[in-house]
PDB file of C-alpha atoms in Angstrom:
ATOM      1  CA  MET C   1      93.754 104.273  95.669  1.00 92.00           C
ATOM      2  CA  GLU C   2      97.186 105.319  97.374  1.00 93.00           C
ATOM      3  CA  GLN C   3      95.897 108.716  97.101  1.00 93.00           C
ATOM      4  CA  HIS C   4      92.707 107.903  99.223  1.00 93.00           C
ATOM      5  CA  ALA C   5      94.533 105.902 101.282  1.00 92.00           C
ATOM      6  CA  SER C   6      96.795 108.855 102.286  1.00 92.00           C
ATOM      7  CA  ARG C   7      94.230 111.107 102.981  1.00 91.00           C
ATOM      8  CA  PHE C   8      92.475 108.402 105.327  1.00 90.00           C
ATOM      9  CA  PHE C   9      95.207 107.777 107.350  1.00 89.00           C
ATOM     10  CA  ALA C  10      96.183 110.999 107.667  1.00 87.00           C
ATOM     11  CA  GLN C  11      92.421 111.797 109.540  1.00 85.00           C
ATOM     12  CA  ALA C  12      93.366 108.910 111.904  1.00 74.00           C
ATOM     13  CA  GLY C  13      94.309 110.422 115.349  1.00 64.00           C
ATOM     14  CA  PRO C  14      97.258 108.680 117.050  1.00 62.00           C
ATOM     15  CA  GLU C  15      95.075 106.259 119.009  1.00 56.00           C
ATOM     16  CA  HIS C  16      93.607 104.515 116.572  1.00 62.00           C
ATOM     17  CA  GLY C  17      95.541 101.220 115.180  1.00 82.00           C
ATOM     18  CA  LYS C  18      96.011 101.942 111.311  1.00 92.00           C
ATOM     19  CA  LEU C  19      94.511  98.457 109.450  1.00 94.00           C
ATOM     20  CA  HIS C  20      94.361  97.662 105.951  1.00 96.00           C
ATOM     21  CA  TYR C  21      93.027  94.588 104.499  1.00 97.00           C
ATOM     22  CA  ASP C  22      93.096  94.138 100.855  1.00 97.00           C
ATOM     23  CA  LEU C  23      90.480  91.559  99.976  1.00 95.00           C
ATOM     24  CA  HIS C  24      91.024  89.455  96.475  1.00 92.00           C
ATOM     25  CA  THR C  25      90.076  86.272  95.146  1.00 89.00           C
ATOM     26  CA  ALA C  26      92.827  84.344  93.073  1.00 82.00           C
ATOM     27  CA  ILE C  27      92.426  83.777  89.332  1.00 82.00           C
ATOM     28  CA  ARG C  28      93.319  80.008  90.219  1.00 88.00           C
ATOM     29  CA  GLY C  29      92.768  77.590  92.977  1.00 92.00           C
ATOM     30  CA  SER C  30      94.962  76.931  95.977  1.00 95.00           C
ATOM     31  CA  VAL C  31      95.736  74.106  98.356  1.00 97.00           C
ATOM     32  CA  TYR C  32      95.310  76.510 100.827  1.00 97.00           C
ATOM     33  CA  GLU C  33      92.082  77.881  99.758  1.00 95.00           C
ATOM     34  CA  LYS C  34      92.046  81.534 102.154  1.00 96.00           C
ATOM     35  CA  PHE C  35      95.622  82.399 102.684  1.00 97.00           C
ATOM     36  CA  ALA C  36      97.524  85.893 103.628  1.00 97.00           C
ATOM     37  CA  ILE C  37     100.500  87.652 101.908  1.00 97.00           C
ATOM     38  CA  TYR C  38     102.273  90.002 104.436  1.00 97.00           C
ATOM     39  CA  PRO C  39     104.256  92.987 102.983  1.00 97.00           C
ATOM     40  CA  PHE C  40     107.974  93.084 103.805  1.00 96.00           C
ATOM     41  CA  LEU C  41     108.594  95.153 106.909  1.00 95.00           C
ATOM     42  CA  HIS C  42     111.945  95.993 106.308  1.00 93.00           C
ATOM     43  CA  GLN C  43     113.696  96.376 110.143  1.00 89.00           C
ATOM     44  CA  ARG C  44     109.960  96.282 111.611  1.00 93.00           C
ATOM     45  CA  PRO C  45     108.875  93.068 113.699  1.00 94.00           C
ATOM     46  CA  HIS C  46     105.654  90.998 112.586  1.00 95.00           C
ATOM     47  CA  GLN C  47     102.732  91.111 114.561  1.00 95.00           C
ATOM     48  CA  ARG C  48     101.636  87.960 116.318  1.00 95.00           C
ATOM     49  CA  SER C  49      98.225  89.567 117.080  1.00 95.00           C
ATOM     50  CA  GLN C  50      97.796  89.904 113.669  1.00 96.00           C
ATOM     51  CA  LEU C  51      98.671  86.453 112.558  1.00 97.00           C
ATOM     52  CA  ALA C  52      96.402  85.572 115.027  1.00 97.00           C
ATOM     53  CA  TRP C  53      93.303  88.023 113.938  1.00 97.00           C
ATOM     54  CA  LEU C  54      94.178  86.229 110.642  1.00 97.00           C
ATOM     55  CA  LYS C  55      93.234  83.166 112.142  1.00 96.00           C
ATOM     56  CA  HIS C  56      90.504  83.750 113.603  1.00 96.00           C
ATOM     57  CA  CYS C  57      89.201  84.991 110.093  1.00 95.00           C
ATOM     58  CA  GLY C  58      89.759  81.425 108.799  1.00 95.00           C
ATOM     59  CA  ILE C  59      92.927  81.928 107.029  1.00 97.00           C
ATOM     60  CA  GLU C  60      94.891  78.815 106.252  1.00 97.00           C
ATOM     61  CA  ALA C  61      98.736  80.210 105.656  1.00 98.00           C
ATOM     62  CA  VAL C  62     100.528  83.098 105.281  1.00 98.00           C
ATOM     63  CA  LEU C  63     103.671  84.460 102.838  1.00 97.00           C
ATOM     64  CA  LEU C  64     105.931  86.692 104.572  1.00 96.00           C
ATOM     65  CA  HIS C  65     107.106  88.494 101.901  1.00 93.00           C
ATOM     66  CA  SER C  66     110.891  89.165 101.679  1.00 90.00           C
ATOM     67  CA  LYS C  67     111.139  92.221  99.476  1.00 92.00           C
ATOM     68  CA  PRO C  68     109.557  95.257  98.392  1.00 93.00           C
ATOM     69  CA  ALA C  69     106.487  94.696  96.535  1.00 91.00           C
ATOM     70  CA  ASN C  70     104.325  97.105  94.194  1.00 91.00           C
ATOM     71  CA  THR C  71     101.327  95.842  96.036  1.00 94.00           C
ATOM     72  CA  PHE C  72      98.577  98.164  97.546  1.00 96.00           C
ATOM     73  CA  SER C  73      99.118  96.643 101.025  1.00 97.00           C
ATOM     74  CA  TYR C  74     103.011  97.243 100.835  1.00 96.00           C
ATOM     75  CA  TYR C  75     102.674 100.585  99.964  1.00 96.00           C
ATOM     76  CA  THR C  76     100.222 101.272 103.429  1.00 96.00           C
ATOM     77  CA  SER C  77     102.728  99.150 105.302  1.00 96.00           C
ATOM     78  CA  GLN C  78     105.836 101.058 104.491  1.00 95.00           C
ATOM     79  CA  GLN C  79     104.461 104.642 103.609  1.00 94.00           C
ATOM     80  CA  HIS C  80     102.074 105.050 106.749  1.00 93.00           C
ATOM     81  CA  GLN C  81     103.032 102.155 108.959  1.00 92.00           C
ATOM     82  CA  ALA C  82      99.973 100.121 108.952  1.00 94.00           C
ATOM     83  CA  ALA C  83      99.096  96.455 109.731  1.00 95.00           C
ATOM     84  CA  ALA C  84      98.422  95.913 106.497  1.00 97.00           C
ATOM     85  CA  PHE C  85      97.989  92.013 104.308  1.00 98.00           C
ATOM     86  CA  THR C  86      96.700  91.367 100.840  1.00 97.00           C
ATOM     87  CA  LEU C  87      93.800  88.599 101.714  1.00 97.00           C
ATOM     88  CA  GLU C  88      93.409  86.051  98.975  1.00 95.00           C
ATOM     89  CA  LEU C  89      89.547  84.517  99.900  1.00 93.00           C
ATOM     90  CA  GLY C  90      89.636  81.915  97.122  1.00 90.00           C
ATOM     91  CA  LYS C  91      89.033  81.175  93.526  1.00 85.00           C
ATOM     92  CA  ALA C  92      87.163  83.986  91.417  1.00 80.00           C
ATOM     93  CA  ARG C  93      83.770  82.938  89.972  1.00 81.00           C
ATOM     94  CA  PRO C  94      81.638  84.840  87.867  1.00 81.00           C
ATOM     95  CA  PHE C  95      79.543  87.336  89.220  1.00 80.00           C
ATOM     96  CA  GLY C  96      77.112  85.863  91.444  1.00 80.00           C
ATOM     97  CA  GLU C  97      77.962  81.895  91.500  1.00 80.00           C
ATOM     98  CA  ASN C  98      80.552  82.445  94.476  1.00 78.00           C
ATOM     99  CA  ASP C  99      79.342  80.653  97.751  1.00 83.00           C
ATOM    100  CA  LEU C 100      79.158  83.362  99.908  1.00 83.00           C
ATOM    101  CA  SER C 101      78.958  80.862 102.915  1.00 87.00           C
ATOM    102  CA  ARG C 102      82.732  80.410 102.099  1.00 87.00           C
ATOM    103  CA  PHE C 103      83.517  83.706 103.072  1.00 89.00           C
ATOM    104  CA  ALA C 104      81.487  83.874 106.327  1.00 92.00           C
ATOM    105  CA  GLY C 105      84.883  83.863 108.553  1.00 93.00           C
ATOM    106  CA  ILE C 106      86.423  87.379 106.925  1.00 95.00           C
ATOM    107  CA  ASP C 107      82.771  88.858 107.326  1.00 95.00           C
ATOM    108  CA  GLN C 108      82.000  87.878 110.846  1.00 96.00           C
ATOM    109  CA  ALA C 109      85.711  89.063 111.714  1.00 96.00           C
ATOM    110  CA  LEU C 110      85.364  92.412 109.754  1.00 96.00           C
ATOM    111  CA  ARG C 111      82.004  93.386 111.436  1.00 96.00           C
ATOM    112  CA  GLN C 112      83.343  92.619 115.069  1.00 96.00           C
ATOM    113  CA  LEU C 113      86.232  95.208 114.220  1.00 93.00           C
ATOM    114  CA  LEU C 114      83.982  97.777 113.322  1.00 92.00           C
ATOM    115  CA  ASP C 115      81.829  97.103 116.097  1.00 93.00           C
ATOM    116  CA  ASN C 116      84.638  96.764 118.650  1.00 92.00           C
ATOM    117  CA  SER C 117      83.291  92.954 119.496  1.00 95.00           C
ATOM    118  CA  THR C 118      86.472  91.171 118.480  1.00 94.00           C
ATOM    119  CA  PRO C 119      86.592  88.314 121.053  1.00 94.00           C
ATOM    120  CA  THR C 120      90.264  88.178 122.921  1.00 95.00           C
ATOM    121  CA  LEU C 121      92.424  86.154 120.779  1.00 95.00           C
ATOM    122  CA  PRO C 122      95.720  84.542 122.210  1.00 94.00           C
ATOM    123  CA  ASP C 123      98.995  85.727 120.045  1.00 92.00           C
ATOM    124  CA  TYR C 124      99.901  83.658 117.097  1.00 94.00           C
ATOM    125  CA  ARG C 125     102.075  80.613 118.214  1.00 92.00           C
ATOM    126  CA  ASP C 126     104.365  78.797 116.053  1.00 91.00           C
ATOM    127  CA  GLY C 127     102.463  76.073 114.186  1.00 91.00           C
ATOM    128  CA  ASP C 128      98.639  77.523 114.228  1.00 94.00           C
ATOM    129  CA  TYR C 129      99.359  77.310 110.934  1.00 95.00           C
ATOM    130  CA  PRO C 130     101.957  77.318 107.870  1.00 97.00           C
ATOM    131  CA  LEU C 131     104.105  80.306 107.090  1.00 97.00           C
ATOM    132  CA  PHE C 132     106.350  80.451 103.817  1.00 98.00           C
ATOM    133  CA  ARG C 133     108.615  82.904 102.583  1.00 96.00           C
ATOM    134  CA  ALA C 134     109.832  83.146  98.983  1.00 94.00           C
ATOM    135  CA  LYS C 135     112.864  81.403  97.691  1.00 95.00           C
ATOM    136  CA  TYR C 136     113.158  82.940  93.776  1.00 95.00           C
ATOM    137  CA  ASP C 137     111.070  84.342  91.461  1.00 95.00           C
ATOM    138  CA  LEU C 138     110.531  82.408  87.913  1.00 97.00           C
ATOM    139  CA  ILE C 139     111.712  85.014  85.514  1.00 96.00           C
ATOM    140  CA  LYS C 140     110.626  85.059  82.160  1.00 97.00           C
ATOM    141  CA  HIS C 141     113.943  86.038  80.163  1.00 96.00           C
ATOM    142  CA  SER C 142     112.149  85.381  76.687  1.00 96.00           C
ATOM    143  CA  GLU C 143     109.248  83.841  74.724  1.00 96.00           C
ATOM    144  CA  ALA C 144     111.334  80.455  74.810  1.00 97.00           C
ATOM    145  CA  PHE C 145     110.409  80.636  78.244  1.00 97.00           C
ATOM    146  CA  ARG C 146     108.212  76.964  79.248  1.00 97.00           C
ATOM    147  CA  LEU C 147     106.790  76.142  82.683  1.00 97.00           C
ATOM    148  CA  HIS C 148     106.295  72.716  83.373  1.00 97.00           C
ATOM    149  CA  LEU C 149     102.930  72.915  85.570  1.00 97.00           C
ATOM    150  CA  ALA C 150      99.964  71.915  84.693  1.00 95.00           C
ATOM    151  CA  ALA C 151      97.891  74.492  83.592  1.00 93.00           C
ATOM    152  CA  SER C 152      95.236  74.001  86.164  1.00 93.00           C
ATOM    153  CA  VAL C 153      98.126  73.574  88.790  1.00 96.00           C
ATOM    154  CA  GLU C 154      96.785  75.235  92.230  1.00 96.00           C
ATOM    155  CA  ASN C 155      98.993  77.691  94.327  1.00 96.00           C
ATOM    156  CA  PHE C 156     100.894  76.073  97.032  1.00 98.00           C
ATOM    157  CA  THR C 157     101.146  72.771  94.996  1.00 98.00           C
ATOM    158  CA  VAL C 158     104.207  70.829  96.314  1.00 98.00           C
ATOM    159  CA  LEU C 159     107.187  70.556  93.528  1.00 98.00           C
ATOM    160  CA  PRO C 160     108.515  67.232  94.150  1.00 98.00           C
ATOM    161  CA  ASP C 161     112.771  67.054  94.532  1.00 98.00           C
ATOM    162  CA  GLY C 162     114.436  67.379  91.341  1.00 97.00           C
ATOM    163  CA  MET C 163     111.521  68.447  89.290  1.00 98.00           C
ATOM    164  CA  LEU C 164     112.460  70.752  86.198  1.00 98.00           C
ATOM    165  CA  ILE C 165     109.755  73.574  86.793  1.00 98.00           C
ATOM    166  CA  ALA C 166     110.840  75.856  83.661  1.00 98.00           C
ATOM    167  CA  ASP C 167     113.269  76.479  81.727  1.00 97.00           C
ATOM    168  CA  ASP C 168     114.380  79.553  79.479  1.00 97.00           C
ATOM    169  CA  GLY C 169     116.594  78.587  76.868  1.00 92.00           C
ATOM    170  CA  ALA C 170     120.370  77.476  78.835  1.00 93.00           C
ATOM    171  CA  GLU C 171     118.585  78.456  82.384  1.00 94.00           C
ATOM    172  CA  ARG C 172     116.782  76.027  84.114  1.00 97.00           C
ATOM    173  CA  TYR C 173     114.615  76.180  87.197  1.00 97.00           C
ATOM    174  CA  VAL C 174     114.931  73.001  89.409  1.00 98.00           C
ATOM    175  CA  ALA C 175     113.037  72.145  92.564  1.00 98.00           C
ATOM    176  CA  SER C 176     115.226  71.511  95.369  1.00 97.00           C
ATOM    177  CA  GLY C 177     114.085  69.654  98.600  1.00 96.00           C
ATOM    178  CA  GLY C 178     110.677  68.494  98.467  1.00 96.00           C
ATOM    179  CA  GLU C 179     109.262  71.221 100.456  1.00 97.00           C
ATOM    180  CA  GLU C 180     109.489  73.925  98.052  1.00 98.00           C
ATOM    181  CA  ARG C 181     105.475  75.207  96.482  1.00 98.00           C
ATOM    182  CA  ILE C 182     104.650  77.066  93.408  1.00 98.00           C
ATOM    183  CA  LEU C 183     102.614  80.286  93.673  1.00 96.00           C
ATOM    184  CA  PHE C 184     101.020  82.714  91.496  1.00 94.00           C
ATOM    185  CA  PRO C 185     102.179  80.455  88.154  1.00 96.00           C
ATOM    186  CA  ASN C 186     101.654  82.800  84.972  1.00 95.00           C
ATOM    187  CA  PRO C 187     104.058  81.990  81.703  1.00 95.00           C
ATOM    188  CA  GLY C 188     101.808  84.106  79.943  1.00 95.00           C
ATOM    189  CA  VAL C 189     103.536  87.680  81.224  1.00 96.00           C
ATOM    190  CA  LYS C 190     105.867  89.290  79.385  1.00 97.00           C
ATOM    191  CA  PRO C 191     109.483  88.630  78.734  1.00 97.00           C
ATOM    192  CA  GLY C 192     111.626  90.552  81.773  1.00 95.00           C
ATOM    193  CA  LEU C 193     108.532  89.514  84.434  1.00 95.00           C
ATOM    194  CA  ARG C 194     107.968  87.428  86.931  1.00 95.00           C
ATOM    195  CA  ALA C 195     105.985  84.150  85.946  1.00 96.00           C
ATOM    196  CA  GLY C 196     105.752  82.797  89.460  1.00 96.00           C
ATOM    197  CA  ILE C 197     107.188  82.343  92.698  1.00 96.00           C
ATOM    198  CA  VAL C 198     108.661  79.343  94.484  1.00 98.00           C
ATOM    199  CA  VAL C 199     108.180  79.552  98.212  1.00 98.00           C
ATOM    200  CA  GLU C 200     109.389  77.435 100.978  1.00 97.00           C
ATOM    201  CA  PRO C 201     108.408  76.761 104.903  1.00 97.00           C
ATOM    202  CA  ALA C 202     109.392  79.796 106.787  1.00 96.00           C
ATOM    203  CA  MET C 203     109.187  80.759 110.855  1.00 93.00           C
ATOM    204  CA  LEU C 204     108.967  84.035 112.471  1.00 90.00           C
ATOM    205  CA  ASP C 205     111.844  85.752 113.389  1.00 76.00           C
ATOM    206  CA  ALA C 206     112.469  85.367 117.166  1.00 50.00           C
TER     207      ALA C 206
END
């Protein structure tokens, strides 16, 4: 896929903006049903116009990544300077059982992009929808790792202040402040891998 993307972007003339929206459905439900992940940009600024377009699509929250990641959108962002995002558009359902009306916003917005009919949108303003940053990863160091959350916990569930989120032997992950949330919890990963992300509210850099 990366090779195909590289060939595609190599054919794009300098007059064309580079866009990459990596559409997904998530394994579990989410407090914010539709959310986006904005790859780490190193020294490049976040594009408020793109954040406004995400709002136009019906995106309800955005995670601003704070470090490189092994994702397709990070690759196209870093290697090709594309405006790239991973878009989580709801919980995955068995084939044929998705309610397609819930995808109407992104469907319409993509069609408008393709036929150049996107309406003029005001740039994203602070507070248009919540932004988050990763605070730290929950790392599973051994098979003793225990995640103290229900198996059905949704992405962006609030972690009450003082809550024991997970432990792994002598290491304990404890919620602090009452504004942290859990993202992508998965205690079944192999030791050494990330078993979840603790995120916190964020603001765009000035």
